[in-house]
GROMACS .gro file of C-alpha atoms in nm:
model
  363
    1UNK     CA    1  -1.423  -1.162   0.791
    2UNK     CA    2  -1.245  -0.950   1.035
    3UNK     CA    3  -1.351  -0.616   0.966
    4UNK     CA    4  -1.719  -0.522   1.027
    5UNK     CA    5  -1.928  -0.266   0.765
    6UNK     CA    6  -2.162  -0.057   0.834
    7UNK     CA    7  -2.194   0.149   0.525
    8UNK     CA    8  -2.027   0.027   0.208
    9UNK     CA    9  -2.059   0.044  -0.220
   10UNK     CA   10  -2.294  -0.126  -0.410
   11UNK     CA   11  -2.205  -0.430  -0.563
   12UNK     CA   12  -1.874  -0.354  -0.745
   13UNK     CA   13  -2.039  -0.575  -1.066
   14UNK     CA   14  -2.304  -0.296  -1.080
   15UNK     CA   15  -2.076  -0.011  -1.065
   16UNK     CA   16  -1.868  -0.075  -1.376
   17UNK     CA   17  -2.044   0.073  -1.648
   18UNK     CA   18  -1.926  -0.163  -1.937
   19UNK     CA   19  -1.764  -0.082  -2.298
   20UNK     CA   20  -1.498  -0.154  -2.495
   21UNK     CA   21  -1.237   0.011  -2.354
   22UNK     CA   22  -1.012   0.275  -2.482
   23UNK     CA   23  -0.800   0.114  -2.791
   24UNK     CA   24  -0.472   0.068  -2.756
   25UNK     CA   25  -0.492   0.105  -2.333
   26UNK     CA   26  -0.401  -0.230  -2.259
   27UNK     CA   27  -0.052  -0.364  -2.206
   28UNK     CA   28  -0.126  -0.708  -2.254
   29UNK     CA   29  -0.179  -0.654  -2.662
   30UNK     CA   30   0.185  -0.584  -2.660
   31UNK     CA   31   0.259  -0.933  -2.466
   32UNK     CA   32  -0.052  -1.230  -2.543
   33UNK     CA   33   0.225  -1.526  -2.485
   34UNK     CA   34   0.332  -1.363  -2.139
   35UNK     CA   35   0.180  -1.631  -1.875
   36UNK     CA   36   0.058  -1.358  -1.645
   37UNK     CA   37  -0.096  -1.172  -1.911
   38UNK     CA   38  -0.469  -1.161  -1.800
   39UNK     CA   39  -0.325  -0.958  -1.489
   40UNK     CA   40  -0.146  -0.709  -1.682
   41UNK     CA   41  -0.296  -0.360  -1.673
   42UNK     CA   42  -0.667  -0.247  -1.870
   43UNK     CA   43  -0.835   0.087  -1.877
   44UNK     CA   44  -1.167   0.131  -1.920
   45UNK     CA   45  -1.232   0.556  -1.919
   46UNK     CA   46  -1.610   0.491  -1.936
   47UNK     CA   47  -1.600   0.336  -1.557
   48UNK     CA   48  -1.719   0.569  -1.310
   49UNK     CA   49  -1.696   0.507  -0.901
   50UNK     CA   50  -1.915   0.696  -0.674
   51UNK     CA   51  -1.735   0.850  -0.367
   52UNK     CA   52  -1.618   0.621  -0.073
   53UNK     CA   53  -1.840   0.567   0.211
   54UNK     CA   54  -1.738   0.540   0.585
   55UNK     CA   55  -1.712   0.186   0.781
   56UNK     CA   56  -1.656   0.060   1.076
   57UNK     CA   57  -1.323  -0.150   1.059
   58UNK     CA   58  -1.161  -0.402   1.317
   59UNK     CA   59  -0.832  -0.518   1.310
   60UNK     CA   60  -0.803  -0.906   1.267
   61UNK     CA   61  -0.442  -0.814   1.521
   62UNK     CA   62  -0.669  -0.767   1.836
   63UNK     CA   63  -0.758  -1.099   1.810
   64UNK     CA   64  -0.392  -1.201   1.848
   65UNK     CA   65  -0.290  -1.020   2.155
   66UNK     CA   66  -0.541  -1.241   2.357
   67UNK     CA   67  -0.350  -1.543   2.239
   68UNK     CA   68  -0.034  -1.688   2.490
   69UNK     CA   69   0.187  -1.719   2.178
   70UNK     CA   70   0.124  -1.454   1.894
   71UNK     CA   71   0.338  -1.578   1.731
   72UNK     CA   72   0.241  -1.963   1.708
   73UNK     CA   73   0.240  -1.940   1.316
   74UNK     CA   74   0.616  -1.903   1.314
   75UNK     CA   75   0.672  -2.216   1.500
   76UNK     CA   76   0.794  -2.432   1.187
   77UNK     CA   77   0.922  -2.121   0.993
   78UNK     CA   78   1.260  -1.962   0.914
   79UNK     CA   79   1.274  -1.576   1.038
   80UNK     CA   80   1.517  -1.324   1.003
   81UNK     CA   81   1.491  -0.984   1.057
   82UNK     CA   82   1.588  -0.758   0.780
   83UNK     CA   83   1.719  -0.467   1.098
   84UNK     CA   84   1.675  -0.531   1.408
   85UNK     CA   85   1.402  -0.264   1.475
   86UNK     CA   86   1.173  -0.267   1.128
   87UNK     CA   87   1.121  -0.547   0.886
   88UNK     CA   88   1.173  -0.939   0.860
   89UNK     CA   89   1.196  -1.215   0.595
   90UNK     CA   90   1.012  -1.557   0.637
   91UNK     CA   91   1.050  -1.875   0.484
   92UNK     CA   92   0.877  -2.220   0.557
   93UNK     CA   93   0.484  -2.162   0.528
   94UNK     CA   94   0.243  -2.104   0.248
   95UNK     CA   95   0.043  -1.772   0.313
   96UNK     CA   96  -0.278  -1.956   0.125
   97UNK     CA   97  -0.277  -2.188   0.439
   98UNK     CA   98  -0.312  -2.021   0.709
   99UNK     CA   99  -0.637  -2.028   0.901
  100UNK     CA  100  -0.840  -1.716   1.102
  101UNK     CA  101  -0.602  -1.760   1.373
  102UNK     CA  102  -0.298  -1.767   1.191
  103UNK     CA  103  -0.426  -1.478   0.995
  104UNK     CA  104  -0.480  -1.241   1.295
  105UNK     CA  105  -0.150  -1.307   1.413
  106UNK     CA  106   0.011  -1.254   1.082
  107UNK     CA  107  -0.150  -0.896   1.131
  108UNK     CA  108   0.002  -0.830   1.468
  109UNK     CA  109   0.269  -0.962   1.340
  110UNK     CA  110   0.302  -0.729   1.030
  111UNK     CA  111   0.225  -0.441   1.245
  112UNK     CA  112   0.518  -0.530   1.483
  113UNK     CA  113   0.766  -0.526   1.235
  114UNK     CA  114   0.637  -0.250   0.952
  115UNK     CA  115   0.708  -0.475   0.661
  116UNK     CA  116   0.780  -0.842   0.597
  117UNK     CA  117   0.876  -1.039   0.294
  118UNK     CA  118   0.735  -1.399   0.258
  119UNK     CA  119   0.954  -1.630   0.029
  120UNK     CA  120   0.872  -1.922  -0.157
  121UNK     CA  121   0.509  -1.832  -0.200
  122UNK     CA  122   0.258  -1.993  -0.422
  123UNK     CA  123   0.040  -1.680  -0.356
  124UNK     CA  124   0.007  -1.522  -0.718
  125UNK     CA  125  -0.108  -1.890  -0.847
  126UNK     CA  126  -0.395  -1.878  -0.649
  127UNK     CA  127  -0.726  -1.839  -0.794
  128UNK     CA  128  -0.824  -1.423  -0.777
  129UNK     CA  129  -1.157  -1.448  -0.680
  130UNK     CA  130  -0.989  -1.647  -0.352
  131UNK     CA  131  -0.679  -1.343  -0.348
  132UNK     CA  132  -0.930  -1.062  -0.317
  133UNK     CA  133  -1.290  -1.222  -0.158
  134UNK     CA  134  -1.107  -1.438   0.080
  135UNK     CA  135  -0.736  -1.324   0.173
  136UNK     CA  136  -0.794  -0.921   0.124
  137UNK     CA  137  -1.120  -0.873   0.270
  138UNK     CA  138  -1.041  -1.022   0.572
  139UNK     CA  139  -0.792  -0.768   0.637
  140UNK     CA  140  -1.035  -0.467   0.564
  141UNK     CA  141  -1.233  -0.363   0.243
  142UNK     CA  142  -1.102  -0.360  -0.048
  143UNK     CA  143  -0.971  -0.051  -0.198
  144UNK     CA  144  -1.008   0.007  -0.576
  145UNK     CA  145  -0.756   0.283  -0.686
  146UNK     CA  146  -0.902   0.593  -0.847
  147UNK     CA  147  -0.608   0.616  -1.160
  148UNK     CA  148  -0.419   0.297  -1.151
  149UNK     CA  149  -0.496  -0.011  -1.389
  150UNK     CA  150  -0.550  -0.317  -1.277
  151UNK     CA  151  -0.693  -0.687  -1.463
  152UNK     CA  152  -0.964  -0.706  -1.651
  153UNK     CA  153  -1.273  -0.797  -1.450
  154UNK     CA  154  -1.058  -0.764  -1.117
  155UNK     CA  155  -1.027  -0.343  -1.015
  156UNK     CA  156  -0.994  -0.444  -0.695
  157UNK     CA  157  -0.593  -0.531  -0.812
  158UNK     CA  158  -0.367  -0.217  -0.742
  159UNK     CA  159  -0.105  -0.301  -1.066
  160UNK     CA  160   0.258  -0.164  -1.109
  161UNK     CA  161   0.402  -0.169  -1.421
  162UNK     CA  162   0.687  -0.084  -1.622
  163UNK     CA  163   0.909  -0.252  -1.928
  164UNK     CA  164   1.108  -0.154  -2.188
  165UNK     CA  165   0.834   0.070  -2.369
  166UNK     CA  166   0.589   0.182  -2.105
  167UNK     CA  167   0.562   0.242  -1.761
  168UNK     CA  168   0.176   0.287  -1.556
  169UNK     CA  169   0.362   0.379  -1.244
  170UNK     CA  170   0.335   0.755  -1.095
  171UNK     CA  171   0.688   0.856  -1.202
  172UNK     CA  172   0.864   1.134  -1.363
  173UNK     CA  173   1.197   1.175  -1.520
  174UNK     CA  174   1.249   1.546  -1.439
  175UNK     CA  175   1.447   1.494  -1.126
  176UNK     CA  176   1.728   1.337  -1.028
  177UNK     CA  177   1.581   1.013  -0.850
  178UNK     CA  178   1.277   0.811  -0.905
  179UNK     CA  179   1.186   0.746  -0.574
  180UNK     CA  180   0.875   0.876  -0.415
  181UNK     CA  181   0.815   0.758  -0.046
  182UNK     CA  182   0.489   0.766   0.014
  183UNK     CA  183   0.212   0.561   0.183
  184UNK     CA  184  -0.074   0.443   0.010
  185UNK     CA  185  -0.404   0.674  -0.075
  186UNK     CA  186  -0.309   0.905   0.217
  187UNK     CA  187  -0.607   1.116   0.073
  188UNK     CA  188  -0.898   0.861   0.180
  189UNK     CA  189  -1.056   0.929   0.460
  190UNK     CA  190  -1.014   0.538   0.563
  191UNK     CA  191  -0.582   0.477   0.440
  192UNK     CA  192  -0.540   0.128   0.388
  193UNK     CA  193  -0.389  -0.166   0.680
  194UNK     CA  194  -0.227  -0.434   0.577
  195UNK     CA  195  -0.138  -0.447   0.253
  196UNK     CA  196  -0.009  -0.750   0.017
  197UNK     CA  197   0.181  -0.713  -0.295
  198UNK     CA  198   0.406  -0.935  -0.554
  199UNK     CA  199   0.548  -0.889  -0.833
  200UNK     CA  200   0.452  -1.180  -1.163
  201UNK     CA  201   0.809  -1.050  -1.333
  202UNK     CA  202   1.078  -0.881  -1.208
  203UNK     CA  203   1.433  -0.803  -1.383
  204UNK     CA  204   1.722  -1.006  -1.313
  205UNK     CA  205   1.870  -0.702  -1.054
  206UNK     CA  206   1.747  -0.389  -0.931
  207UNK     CA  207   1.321  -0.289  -0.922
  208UNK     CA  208   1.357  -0.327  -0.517
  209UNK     CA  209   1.126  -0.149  -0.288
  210UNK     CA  210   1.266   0.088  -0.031
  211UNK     CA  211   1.081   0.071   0.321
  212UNK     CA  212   1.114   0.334   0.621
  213UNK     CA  213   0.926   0.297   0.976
  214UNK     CA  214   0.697   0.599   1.021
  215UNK     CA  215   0.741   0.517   1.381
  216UNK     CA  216   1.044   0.490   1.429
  217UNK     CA  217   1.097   0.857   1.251
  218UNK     CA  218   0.833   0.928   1.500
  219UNK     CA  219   1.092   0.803   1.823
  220UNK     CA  220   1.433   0.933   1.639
  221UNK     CA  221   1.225   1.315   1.688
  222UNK     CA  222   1.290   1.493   2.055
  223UNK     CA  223   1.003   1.499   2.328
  224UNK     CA  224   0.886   1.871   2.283
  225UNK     CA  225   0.907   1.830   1.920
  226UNK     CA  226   0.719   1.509   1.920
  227UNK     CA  227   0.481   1.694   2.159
  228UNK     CA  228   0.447   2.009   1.913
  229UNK     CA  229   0.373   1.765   1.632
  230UNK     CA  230   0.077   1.579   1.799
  231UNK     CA  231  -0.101   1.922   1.809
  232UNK     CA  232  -0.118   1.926   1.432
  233UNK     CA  233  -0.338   1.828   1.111
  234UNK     CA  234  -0.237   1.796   0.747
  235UNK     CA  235  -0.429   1.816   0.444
  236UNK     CA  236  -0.381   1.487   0.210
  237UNK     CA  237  -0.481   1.539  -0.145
  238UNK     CA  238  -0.509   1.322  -0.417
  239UNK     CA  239  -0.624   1.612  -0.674
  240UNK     CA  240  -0.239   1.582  -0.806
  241UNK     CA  241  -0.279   1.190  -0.875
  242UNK     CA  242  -0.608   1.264  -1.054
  243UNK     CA  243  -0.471   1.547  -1.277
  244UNK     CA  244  -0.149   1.308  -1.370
  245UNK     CA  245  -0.364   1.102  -1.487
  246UNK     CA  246  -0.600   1.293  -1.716
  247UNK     CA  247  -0.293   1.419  -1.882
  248UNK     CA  248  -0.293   1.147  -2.021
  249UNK     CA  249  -0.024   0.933  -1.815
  250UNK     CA  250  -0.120   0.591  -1.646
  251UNK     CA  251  -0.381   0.512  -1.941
  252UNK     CA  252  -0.544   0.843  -1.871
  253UNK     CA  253  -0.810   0.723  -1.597
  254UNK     CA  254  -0.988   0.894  -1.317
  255UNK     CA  255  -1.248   0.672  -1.237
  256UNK     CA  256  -1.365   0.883  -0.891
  257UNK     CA  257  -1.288   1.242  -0.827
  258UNK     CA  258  -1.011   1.256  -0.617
  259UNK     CA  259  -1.047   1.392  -0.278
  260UNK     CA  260  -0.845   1.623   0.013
  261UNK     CA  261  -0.901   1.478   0.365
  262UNK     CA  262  -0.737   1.624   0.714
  263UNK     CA  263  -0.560   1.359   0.947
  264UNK     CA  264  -0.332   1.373   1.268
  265UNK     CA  265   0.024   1.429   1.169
  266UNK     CA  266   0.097   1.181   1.445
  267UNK     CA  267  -0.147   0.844   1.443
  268UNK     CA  268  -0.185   0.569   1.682
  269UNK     CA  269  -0.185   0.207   1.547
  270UNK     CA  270  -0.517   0.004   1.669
  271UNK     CA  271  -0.354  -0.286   1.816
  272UNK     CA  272  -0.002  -0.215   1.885
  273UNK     CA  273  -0.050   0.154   2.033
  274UNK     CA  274   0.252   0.244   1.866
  275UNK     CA  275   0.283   0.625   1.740
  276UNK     CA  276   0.364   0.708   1.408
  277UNK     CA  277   0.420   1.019   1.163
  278UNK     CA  278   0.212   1.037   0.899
  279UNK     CA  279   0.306   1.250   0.609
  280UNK     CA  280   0.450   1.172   0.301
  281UNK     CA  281   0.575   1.407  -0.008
  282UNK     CA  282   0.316   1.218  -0.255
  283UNK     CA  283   0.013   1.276  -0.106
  284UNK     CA  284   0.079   1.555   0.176
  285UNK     CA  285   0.033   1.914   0.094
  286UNK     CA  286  -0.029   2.152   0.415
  287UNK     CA  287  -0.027   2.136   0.749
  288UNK     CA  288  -0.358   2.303   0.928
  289UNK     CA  289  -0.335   2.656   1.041
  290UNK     CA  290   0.031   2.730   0.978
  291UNK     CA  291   0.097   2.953   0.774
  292UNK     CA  292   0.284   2.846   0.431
  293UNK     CA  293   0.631   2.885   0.507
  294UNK     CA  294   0.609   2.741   0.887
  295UNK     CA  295   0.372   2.451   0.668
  296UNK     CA  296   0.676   2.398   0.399
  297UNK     CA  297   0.907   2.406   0.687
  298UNK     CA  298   0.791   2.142   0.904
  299UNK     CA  299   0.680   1.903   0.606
  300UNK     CA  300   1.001   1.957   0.440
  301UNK     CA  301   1.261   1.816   0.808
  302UNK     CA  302   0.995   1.557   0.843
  303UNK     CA  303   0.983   1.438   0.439
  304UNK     CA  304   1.379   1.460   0.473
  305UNK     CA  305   1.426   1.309   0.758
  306UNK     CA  306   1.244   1.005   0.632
  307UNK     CA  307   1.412   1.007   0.291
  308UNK     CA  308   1.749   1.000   0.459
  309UNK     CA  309   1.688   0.858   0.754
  310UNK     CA  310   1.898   0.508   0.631
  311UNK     CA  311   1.922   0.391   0.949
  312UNK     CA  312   1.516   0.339   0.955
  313UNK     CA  313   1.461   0.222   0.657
  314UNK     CA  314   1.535  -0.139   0.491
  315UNK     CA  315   1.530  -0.283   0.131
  316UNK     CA  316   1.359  -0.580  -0.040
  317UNK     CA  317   1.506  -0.732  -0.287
  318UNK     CA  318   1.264  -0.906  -0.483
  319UNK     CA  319   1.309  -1.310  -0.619
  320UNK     CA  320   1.053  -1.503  -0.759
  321UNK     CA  321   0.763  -1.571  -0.556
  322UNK     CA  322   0.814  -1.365  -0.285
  323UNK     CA  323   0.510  -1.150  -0.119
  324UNK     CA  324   0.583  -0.853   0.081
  325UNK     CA  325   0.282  -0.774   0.373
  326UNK     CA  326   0.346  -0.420   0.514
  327UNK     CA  327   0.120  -0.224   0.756
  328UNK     CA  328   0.034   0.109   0.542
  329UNK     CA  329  -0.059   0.318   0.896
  330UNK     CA  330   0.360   0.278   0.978
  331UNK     CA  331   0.553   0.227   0.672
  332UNK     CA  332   0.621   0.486   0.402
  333UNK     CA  333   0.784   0.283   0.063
  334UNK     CA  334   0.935   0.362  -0.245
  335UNK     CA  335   1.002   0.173  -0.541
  336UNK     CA  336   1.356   0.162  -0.674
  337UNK     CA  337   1.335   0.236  -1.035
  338UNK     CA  338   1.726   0.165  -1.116
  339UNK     CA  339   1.676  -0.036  -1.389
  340UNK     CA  340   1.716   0.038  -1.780
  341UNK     CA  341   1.455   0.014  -2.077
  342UNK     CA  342   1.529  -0.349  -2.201
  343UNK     CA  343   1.670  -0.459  -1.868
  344UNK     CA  344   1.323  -0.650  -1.749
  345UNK     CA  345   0.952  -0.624  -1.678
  346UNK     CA  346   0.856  -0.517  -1.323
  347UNK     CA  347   0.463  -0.646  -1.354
  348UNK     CA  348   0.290  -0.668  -0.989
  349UNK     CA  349   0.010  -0.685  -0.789
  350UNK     CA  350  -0.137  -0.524  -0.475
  351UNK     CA  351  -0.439  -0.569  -0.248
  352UNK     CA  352  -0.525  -0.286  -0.058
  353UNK     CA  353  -0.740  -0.320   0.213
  354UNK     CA  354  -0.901   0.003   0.385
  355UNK     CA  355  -0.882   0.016   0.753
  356UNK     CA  356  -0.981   0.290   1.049
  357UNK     CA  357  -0.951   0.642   1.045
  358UNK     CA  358  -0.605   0.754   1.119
  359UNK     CA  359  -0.663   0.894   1.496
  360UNK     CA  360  -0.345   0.984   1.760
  361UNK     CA  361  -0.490   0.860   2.071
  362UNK     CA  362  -0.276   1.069   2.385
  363UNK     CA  363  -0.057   0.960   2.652
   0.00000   0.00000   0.00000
């Protein structure tokens, strides 16, 4: 396992305090003959998490940089890049094969190119225990999200959901778009790394994800503002998450009390010493010692210029066993909710491994 801990939770078996959980919480009542069934979302509002604890994390990449040919695990695969700065799609190897070494370049790798989308997979066949003991915790500790559900017996499963009747996804119909760039869990004091999601059913068009580069918004900025921003903190709260949830939306779960934690506006990846902006309009709420209009100000050009910023952003369209790997420290995403009630079932999973404190490390 690539990332060392110092300090971590007990046993996750010992931390779910079982009971039957909340009738009528489950979506897979509404579909037993579905074949991905057992992984569609559960709530269980008795299930209490106690606060996260710090590690120490090391990224698998490092390992790759010593190597003559980082990219080795390509060799026999087809790669395109989705633009030619951020993203790529490969085709030709089976993610459940690759080996340590293979693995620590496909982190590099990942963290080269923001996002990449793996075709042809066999991934979401695999056995769980193997998904989340094996593939996700080499990549960091697992996450388990505070509000979302995920499988029964499995919370270490991020799930997104929506179909014709319900949807467990954050998302409101009160504005004129759907989309919400964000990157994940902003507000923990340890953001996730690589990250590794598919979807079990998708509808026939439309449900895409939307990626942007955080760094490349970082480059597109001029010198003296880049320099201005690298002076600054911003508070990332997940209090807003929480309270969406005990409204009663998402199955109505909070199973740890959210939390507000200050990082860099500007971080530094580990491996590839590439800077990157990191705000987002989901999880982003003030920027440290400005006052609130200066705050609103700065967050607003930087969540806009993201949003619109076409030119550094890409799409993926999802097909049937495909698994998209993006590097949460330099990506913000979206998903594209342009689909009707009755179209399909968007039905996925994500593993969410924690990684380093965001840090901006100077010139």
């Amino acid at each position: 396992m690539s990332s060392t801990v110092t300090e971590t939770l007990p046993a996750l078996n010992t931390l779910h305090l079982r009971a039957e959980p909340v009738s009528g919480s489950d979506a897979e009542e509404a579909a037993p003959e579905y074949k991905y069934a057992r992984f569609l979302p559960h709530f269980d509002n008795t299930v209490k998490y106690p606060p996260l604890t710090d590690f120490e994390h090391v990224d698998p990449g490092h390992e790759a940089l010593k190597l003559e040919n980082p990219r080795e695990f390509l060799q026999n695969a087809q790669v395109s890049n989705l633009t030619p700065k951020f993203g790529a799609e490969v085709s030709g190897i089976q993610l459940h094969k690759l080996n340590t070494s293979e693995r620590q370049q496909l982190a590099l790798f990942v963290a080269q190119r923001g996002v990449v989308a793996f075709r042809d997979q066999d991934f979401q066949d695999q056995d769980p225990e193997w998904m989340l003991r094996d593939w996700g915790s080499f990549f960091g500790r697992l996450h388990i999200h505070p509000t979302s559900g995920h499988p029964k017996d499995y919370p270490e499963f991020h799930l997104v959901y929506r179909d014709g009747s319900k949807s467990f996804n954050f998302e409101t119909s009160d504005r004129f778009t759907s989309s919400v760039w964000h990157s994940d869990v902003t507000y923990e004091r340890q953001p996730p790394g690589l990250t590794t999601l598919w979807l079990y059913d998708s509808p026939p068009s439309g449900g895409d994800t939307a990626y942007a580069s955080q760094t490349e918004a970082y480059n597109r900025l001029s010198p003296s503002f880049r320099a201005y921003l690298e002076t600054l903190q911003v508070v990332h709260s997940g209090v807003e998450q929480a309270e969406y949830s005990r409204s009663g939306n998402r199955g109505g779960t909070v199973r740890r009390e959210p939390v507000e934690t200050v990082h860099p506006l500007v971080r530094t990846h580990p491996v590839t010493g590439a800077k990157a902006l990191f705000v987002n309009r989901q999880f982003s709420r003030r920027i440290v010692g400005l006052k609130k209009e200066e705050s609103d100000a700065i967050l607003e050009l930087l969540y806009n210029h993201i949003a619109l910023g076409v030119d550094l952003q890409t799409r993926v369209r999802w097909a049937p066993r495909t698994v998209v790997l993006w590097d949460n420290r330099v990506t913000a995403h979206s998903a594209i909710v342009d689909f009707e009630a009755g179209d399909g079932r968007r039905h996925g999973s994500r593993i969410t491994p924690q990684a380093e404190k965001p840090f901006l490390k100077k010139d």
